[in-house]
Amino acid sequence: MLDSKQRAFLRGQANSIDTILMVGKGGISETLMMQADTALTARELIKGKVLETSPVSSREAAEYIAEKCNAQVVQVIGSKFVLYRKNEDEPIYVLPKKR
């Protein structure tokens, strides 16, 4: 579980990354889940967006994808969300220590 300091660090890192995950009118499909899982393994931190035509909200999408991919929701703002999953083999981000 991320504490507030770690979450703030990851939010700062997420500012500069591109949105790579799009949830559209088809909702959350198996293909989307595989894409999210692969991206989390490669990047650790991903940004997604829920389009207006989607049947799910950005909060619902973020929590569902995070649960299925064993990731954590860093933030949800408007239609965008950020997910994080540490890569145990080759970590990219060194999180601040927990309090």
Coordinates of N, CA, C and O in Angstrom, one line a residue:
M1 N 0.8 -1.2 0.0 CA 0.0 0.0 0.0 C 0.9 1.2 0.0 O 1.9 1.3 0.7
L2 N 0.5 2.2 -0.8 CA 1.3 3.4 -0.9 C 0.9 4.4 0.2 O -0.3 4.5 0.5
D3 N 1.8 5.1 0.8 CA 1.5 6.2 1.7 C 1.4 7.5 0.9 O 1.7 7.5 -0.3
S4 N 1.1 8.6 1.6 CA 0.8 9.8 0.9 C 2.1 10.4 0.3 O 2.0 11.0 -0.8
K5 N 3.2 10.2 0.9 CA 4.5 10.7 0.4 C 4.9 9.9 -0.9 O 5.3 10.6 -1.9
Q6 N 4.7 8.6 -0.9 CA 4.9 7.8 -2.1 C 4.0 8.2 -3.2 O 4.3 8.3 -4.4
R7 N 2.7 8.3 -2.9 CA 1.7 8.7 -3.9 C 2.0 10.1 -4.5 O 1.9 10.2 -5.7
A8 N 2.4 11.0 -3.7 CA 2.8 12.4 -4.2 C 4.0 12.3 -5.1 O 4.0 12.9 -6.2
F9 N 5.0 11.4 -4.8 CA 6.1 11.2 -5.7 C 5.7 10.7 -7.0 O 6.1 11.2 -8.1
L10 N 4.8 9.7 -7.0 CA 4.4 9.0 -8.2 C 3.5 10.0 -9.1 O 3.6 10.0 -10.3
R11 N 2.7 10.8 -8.4 CA 1.9 11.8 -9.1 C 2.8 12.8 -9.9 O 2.5 13.1 -11.0
G12 N 3.9 13.2 -9.2 CA 4.9 14.0 -9.9 C 5.5 13.4 -11.1 O 5.7 14.0 -12.1
Q13 N 5.8 12.1 -11.0 CA 6.4 11.4 -12.1 C 5.5 11.2 -13.2 O 5.8 11.2 -14.4
A14 N 4.2 11.0 -12.9 CA 3.1 10.8 -13.9 C 2.8 12.0 -14.8 O 2.3 11.9 -15.9
N15 N 3.2 13.2 -14.3 CA 2.9 14.4 -15.0 C 3.6 14.4 -16.4 O 3.0 14.9 -17.4
S16 N 4.7 13.8 -16.5 CA 5.5 13.9 -17.8 C 5.2 12.7 -18.7 O 5.7 12.6 -19.8
I17 N 4.5 11.7 -18.3 CA 4.2 10.5 -19.1 C 3.0 10.7 -20.0 O 2.1 11.4 -19.6
D18 N 3.0 10.0 -21.1 CA 1.8 10.1 -22.0 C 0.7 9.1 -21.6 O 1.0 8.1 -21.0
T19 N -0.5 9.4 -22.0 CA -1.6 8.5 -21.7 C -1.5 7.4 -22.7 O -1.5 7.6 -23.9
I20 N -1.5 6.1 -22.2 CA -1.3 5.0 -23.2 C -2.5 4.1 -23.1 O -2.6 3.2 -24.0
L21 N -3.4 4.2 -22.2 CA -4.5 3.3 -22.0 C -5.8 4.1 -22.2 O -6.0 5.1 -21.6
M22 N -6.7 3.6 -23.1 CA -7.9 4.3 -23.4 C -9.1 3.4 -23.2 O -9.1 2.3 -23.8
V23 N -10.0 3.8 -22.3 CA -11.2 3.0 -22.1 C -12.3 3.6 -22.9 O -12.7 4.8 -22.6
G24 N -12.9 3.0 -23.9 CA -13.9 3.6 -24.8 C -15.2 3.0 -24.6 O -15.6 2.4 -23.5
K25 N -16.0 3.0 -25.6 CA -17.4 2.6 -25.5 C -17.5 1.1 -25.3 O -18.6 0.6 -24.9
G26 N -16.5 0.3 -25.6 CA -16.5 -1.1 -25.4 C -16.2 -1.5 -23.9 O -16.3 -2.7 -23.6
G27 N -15.9 -0.5 -23.1 CA -15.6 -0.8 -21.7 C -14.3 -1.4 -21.5 O -13.4 -1.2 -22.3
I28 N -14.1 -2.2 -20.5 CA -12.9 -2.9 -20.2 C -12.9 -4.3 -20.7 O -13.5 -5.2 -20.2
S29 N -12.1 -4.5 -21.8 CA -12.1 -5.8 -22.5 C -10.8 -6.6 -22.0 O -9.9 -6.0 -21.3
E30 N -10.7 -7.8 -22.4 CA -9.6 -8.6 -22.1 C -8.3 -8.1 -22.8 O -7.2 -8.1 -22.2
T31 N -8.5 -7.5 -24.0 CA -7.4 -6.9 -24.7 C -6.8 -5.7 -23.9 O -5.6 -5.6 -23.8
L32 N -7.7 -4.9 -23.4 CA -7.3 -3.7 -22.6 C -6.6 -4.2 -21.4 O -5.6 -3.6 -21.0
M33 N -7.1 -5.2 -20.7 CA -6.4 -5.8 -19.5 C -5.0 -6.3 -19.8 O -4.1 -6.1 -19.1
M34 N -4.9 -7.0 -21.0 CA -3.5 -7.5 -21.3 C -2.6 -6.3 -21.6 O -1.4 -6.3 -21.3
Q35 N -3.1 -5.3 -22.3 CA -2.3 -4.1 -22.6 C -1.9 -3.4 -21.3 O -0.7 -3.0 -21.2
A36 N -2.8 -3.3 -20.4 CA -2.4 -2.7 -19.1 C -1.4 -3.5 -18.3 O -0.4 -2.9 -17.8
D37 N -1.6 -4.8 -18.3 CA -0.6 -5.7 -17.6 C 0.8 -5.6 -18.2 O 1.8 -5.4 -17.5
T38 N 0.8 -5.6 -19.5 CA 2.1 -5.5 -20.2 C 2.8 -4.2 -20.0 O 4.0 -4.1 -19.7
A39 N 2.0 -3.1 -20.0 CA 2.5 -1.8 -19.8 C 3.0 -1.6 -18.4 O 4.1 -1.0 -18.2
L40 N 2.3 -2.1 -17.4 CA 2.7 -2.0 -16.0 C 4.0 -2.8 -15.8 O 4.9 -2.3 -15.0
T41 N 4.2 -3.9 -16.4 CA 5.4 -4.7 -16.3 C 6.6 -3.9 -16.9 O 7.7 -3.8 -16.3
A42 N 6.4 -3.3 -18.0 CA 7.5 -2.6 -18.7 C 7.8 -1.2 -18.1 O 8.9 -0.8 -18.0
R43 N 6.7 -0.5 -17.7 CA 6.9 0.9 -17.3 C 6.7 1.2 -15.8 O 7.0 2.3 -15.3
E44 N 6.0 0.3 -15.1 CA 5.6 0.5 -13.7 C 4.5 1.5 -13.4 O 3.6 1.3 -12.6
L45 N 4.6 2.6 -14.2 CA 3.6 3.7 -14.0 C 2.9 4.0 -15.3 O 3.6 4.3 -16.3
I46 N 1.6 3.9 -15.3 CA 0.9 4.2 -16.6 C -0.2 5.2 -16.3 O -0.8 5.2 -15.2
K47 N -0.6 5.9 -17.4 CA -1.7 6.8 -17.3 C -2.8 6.4 -18.3 O -2.5 6.0 -19.4
G48 N -4.0 6.4 -17.8 CA -5.1 6.0 -18.7 C -6.2 7.1 -18.7 O -6.2 8.0 -17.9
K49 N -7.1 6.9 -19.7 CA -8.2 7.9 -19.9 C -9.4 7.1 -20.2 O -9.4 6.2 -20.9
V50 N -10.5 7.6 -19.6 CA -11.8 7.0 -19.9 C -12.6 8.0 -20.8 O -12.8 9.2 -20.4
L51 N -12.9 7.6 -22.0 CA -13.6 8.4 -22.9 C -15.1 8.6 -22.5 O -15.7 7.8 -21.7
E52 N -15.7 9.7 -23.0 CA -17.1 10.0 -22.6 C -18.1 8.9 -23.0 O -19.1 8.8 -22.4
T53 N -17.8 8.1 -24.0 CA -18.7 7.1 -24.5 C -18.6 5.8 -23.6 O -19.3 4.9 -23.8
S54 N -17.7 5.8 -22.7 CA -17.4 4.6 -21.9 C -18.6 4.3 -20.9 O -19.1 5.3 -20.3
P55 N -19.0 3.0 -20.7 CA -20.0 2.7 -19.8 C -19.6 2.8 -18.3 O -20.4 2.7 -17.4
V56 N -18.3 2.9 -18.1 CA -17.8 3.0 -16.7 C -17.1 4.4 -16.4 O -16.7 5.0 -17.3
S57 N -17.1 4.7 -15.1 CA -16.5 6.0 -14.8 C -15.0 5.8 -14.7 O -14.5 4.6 -14.6
S58 N -14.2 6.9 -14.6 CA -12.8 6.7 -14.5 C -12.4 6.1 -13.2 O -11.4 5.3 -13.1
R59 N -13.0 6.3 -12.1 CA -12.8 5.7 -10.8 C -13.0 4.2 -10.9 O -12.2 3.4 -10.4
E60 N -14.2 3.8 -11.4 CA -14.5 2.4 -11.6 C -13.5 1.7 -12.4 O -13.0 0.6 -12.1
A61 N -13.1 2.3 -13.6 CA -12.1 1.7 -14.5 C -10.8 1.5 -13.8 O -10.1 0.5 -13.9
A62 N -10.3 2.6 -13.1 CA -9.0 2.5 -12.4 C -9.0 1.4 -11.4 O -8.0 0.6 -11.3
E63 N -10.0 1.4 -10.6 CA -10.0 0.4 -9.5 C -10.1 -1.0 -10.0 O -9.5 -2.0 -9.5
Y64 N -10.9 -1.2 -11.1 CA -11.1 -2.6 -11.7 C -9.8 -3.0 -12.3 O -9.3 -4.2 -12.1
I65 N -9.1 -2.2 -13.1 CA -7.9 -2.6 -13.7 C -6.8 -2.8 -12.7 O -6.1 -3.8 -12.8
A66 N -6.7 -2.0 -11.7 CA -5.7 -2.1 -10.6 C -5.9 -3.4 -9.9 O -5.0 -4.2 -9.6
E67 N -7.2 -3.8 -9.6 CA -7.4 -5.0 -8.9 C -7.0 -6.3 -9.7 O -6.4 -7.2 -9.3
K68 N -7.4 -6.2 -11.0 CA -7.1 -7.4 -11.9 C -5.6 -7.5 -12.2 O -5.1 -8.6 -12.5
C69 N -4.9 -6.4 -12.3 CA -3.5 -6.4 -12.7 C -2.6 -6.4 -11.4 O -1.4 -6.2 -11.6
N70 N -3.2 -6.4 -10.2 CA -2.4 -6.4 -9.0 C -1.6 -5.1 -8.9 O -0.4 -5.1 -8.6
A71 N -2.2 -4.0 -9.3 CA -1.6 -2.7 -9.2 C -2.2 -1.8 -8.2 O -3.2 -2.3 -7.5
Q72 N -1.8 -0.6 -8.1 CA -2.4 0.4 -7.2 C -2.8 1.7 -7.9 O -2.1 2.1 -8.8
V73 N -3.9 2.2 -7.5 CA -4.4 3.5 -8.1 C -3.6 4.6 -7.4 O -3.6 4.7 -6.2
V74 N -2.9 5.4 -8.2 CA -2.2 6.5 -7.6 C -3.1 7.7 -7.6 O -3.1 8.4 -6.5
Q75 N -3.8 8.0 -8.6 CA -4.7 9.1 -8.6 C -5.8 9.0 -9.7 O -5.5 8.3 -10.7
V76 N -6.9 9.6 -9.5 CA -8.0 9.7 -10.5 C -8.4 11.2 -10.5 O -8.8 11.7 -9.5
I77 N -8.2 11.8 -11.7 CA -8.7 13.2 -11.8 C -9.5 13.3 -13.1 O -8.9 13.1 -14.2
G78 N -10.7 13.7 -13.0 CA -11.6 13.9 -14.1 C -11.7 12.5 -14.9 O -12.0 11.5 -14.3
S79 N -11.3 12.5 -16.1 CA -11.4 11.3 -16.9 C -10.1 10.5 -16.9 O -10.0 9.5 -17.6
K80 N -9.0 11.0 -16.3 CA -7.7 10.4 -16.3 C -7.4 9.7 -15.0 O -7.9 10.1 -13.9
F81 N -6.6 8.6 -15.1 CA -6.2 7.9 -13.9 C -4.7 7.4 -14.1 O -4.2 7.3 -15.2
V82 N -4.1 7.2 -13.0 CA -2.7 6.7 -12.9 C -2.6 5.5 -12.1 O -3.1 5.5 -11.0
L83 N -1.9 4.5 -12.6 CA -1.8 3.2 -11.9 C -0.3 2.9 -11.8 O 0.5 3.3 -12.6
Y84 N 0.1 2.2 -10.7 CA 1.4 1.8 -10.4 C 1.5 0.4 -9.9 O 0.7 -0.1 -9.2
R85 N 2.5 -0.3 -10.5 CA 2.9 -1.7 -10.0 C 4.4 -1.8 -10.1 O 5.0 -1.7 -11.1
K86 N 5.0 -2.1 -8.9 CA 6.5 -2.2 -8.9 C 6.9 -3.4 -9.7 O 6.3 -4.5 -9.6
N87 N 8.0 -3.3 -10.5 CA 8.6 -4.4 -11.2 C 9.7 -4.9 -10.3 O 10.7 -4.2 -10.1
E88 N 9.5 -6.0 -9.7 CA 10.5 -6.6 -8.8 C 11.8 -6.9 -9.4 O 12.9 -6.8 -8.7
D89 N 11.9 -7.3 -10.7 CA 13.1 -7.6 -11.3 C 13.9 -6.4 -11.7 O 15.2 -6.4 -11.5
E90 N 13.3 -5.4 -12.3 CA 14.0 -4.2 -12.8 C 13.2 -3.0 -12.4 O 12.6 -2.4 -13.3
P91 N 13.3 -2.5 -11.1 CA 12.5 -1.3 -10.7 C 13.0 -0.1 -11.4 O 14.2 0.1 -11.6
I92 N 12.0 0.7 -11.9 CA 12.3 2.0 -12.5 C 12.3 3.1 -11.5 O 13.2 4.0 -11.6
Y93 N 11.3 3.1 -10.7 CA 11.1 4.2 -9.7 C 11.6 3.7 -8.3 O 11.2 2.6 -7.9
V94 N 12.3 4.6 -7.6 CA 12.7 4.3 -6.2 C 11.8 5.2 -5.4 O 11.9 6.4 -5.3
L95 N 10.9 4.5 -4.7 CA 9.9 5.3 -3.9 C 10.5 5.8 -2.6 O 11.4 5.1 -2.0
P96 N 10.1 6.9 -2.1 CA 10.5 7.4 -0.8 C 10.1 6.3 0.3 O 9.1 5.6 0.1
K97 N 10.9 6.2 1.3 CA 10.7 5.2 2.4 C 9.4 5.6 3.1 O 9.0 6.7 3.3
K98 N 8.7 4.5 3.6 CA 7.5 4.7 4.3 C 7.8 5.2 5.7 O 8.9 5.0 6.2
R99 N 6.9 6.0 6.3 CA 7.1 6.6 7.6 C 7.1 5.6 8.7 O 6.5 4.6 8.7

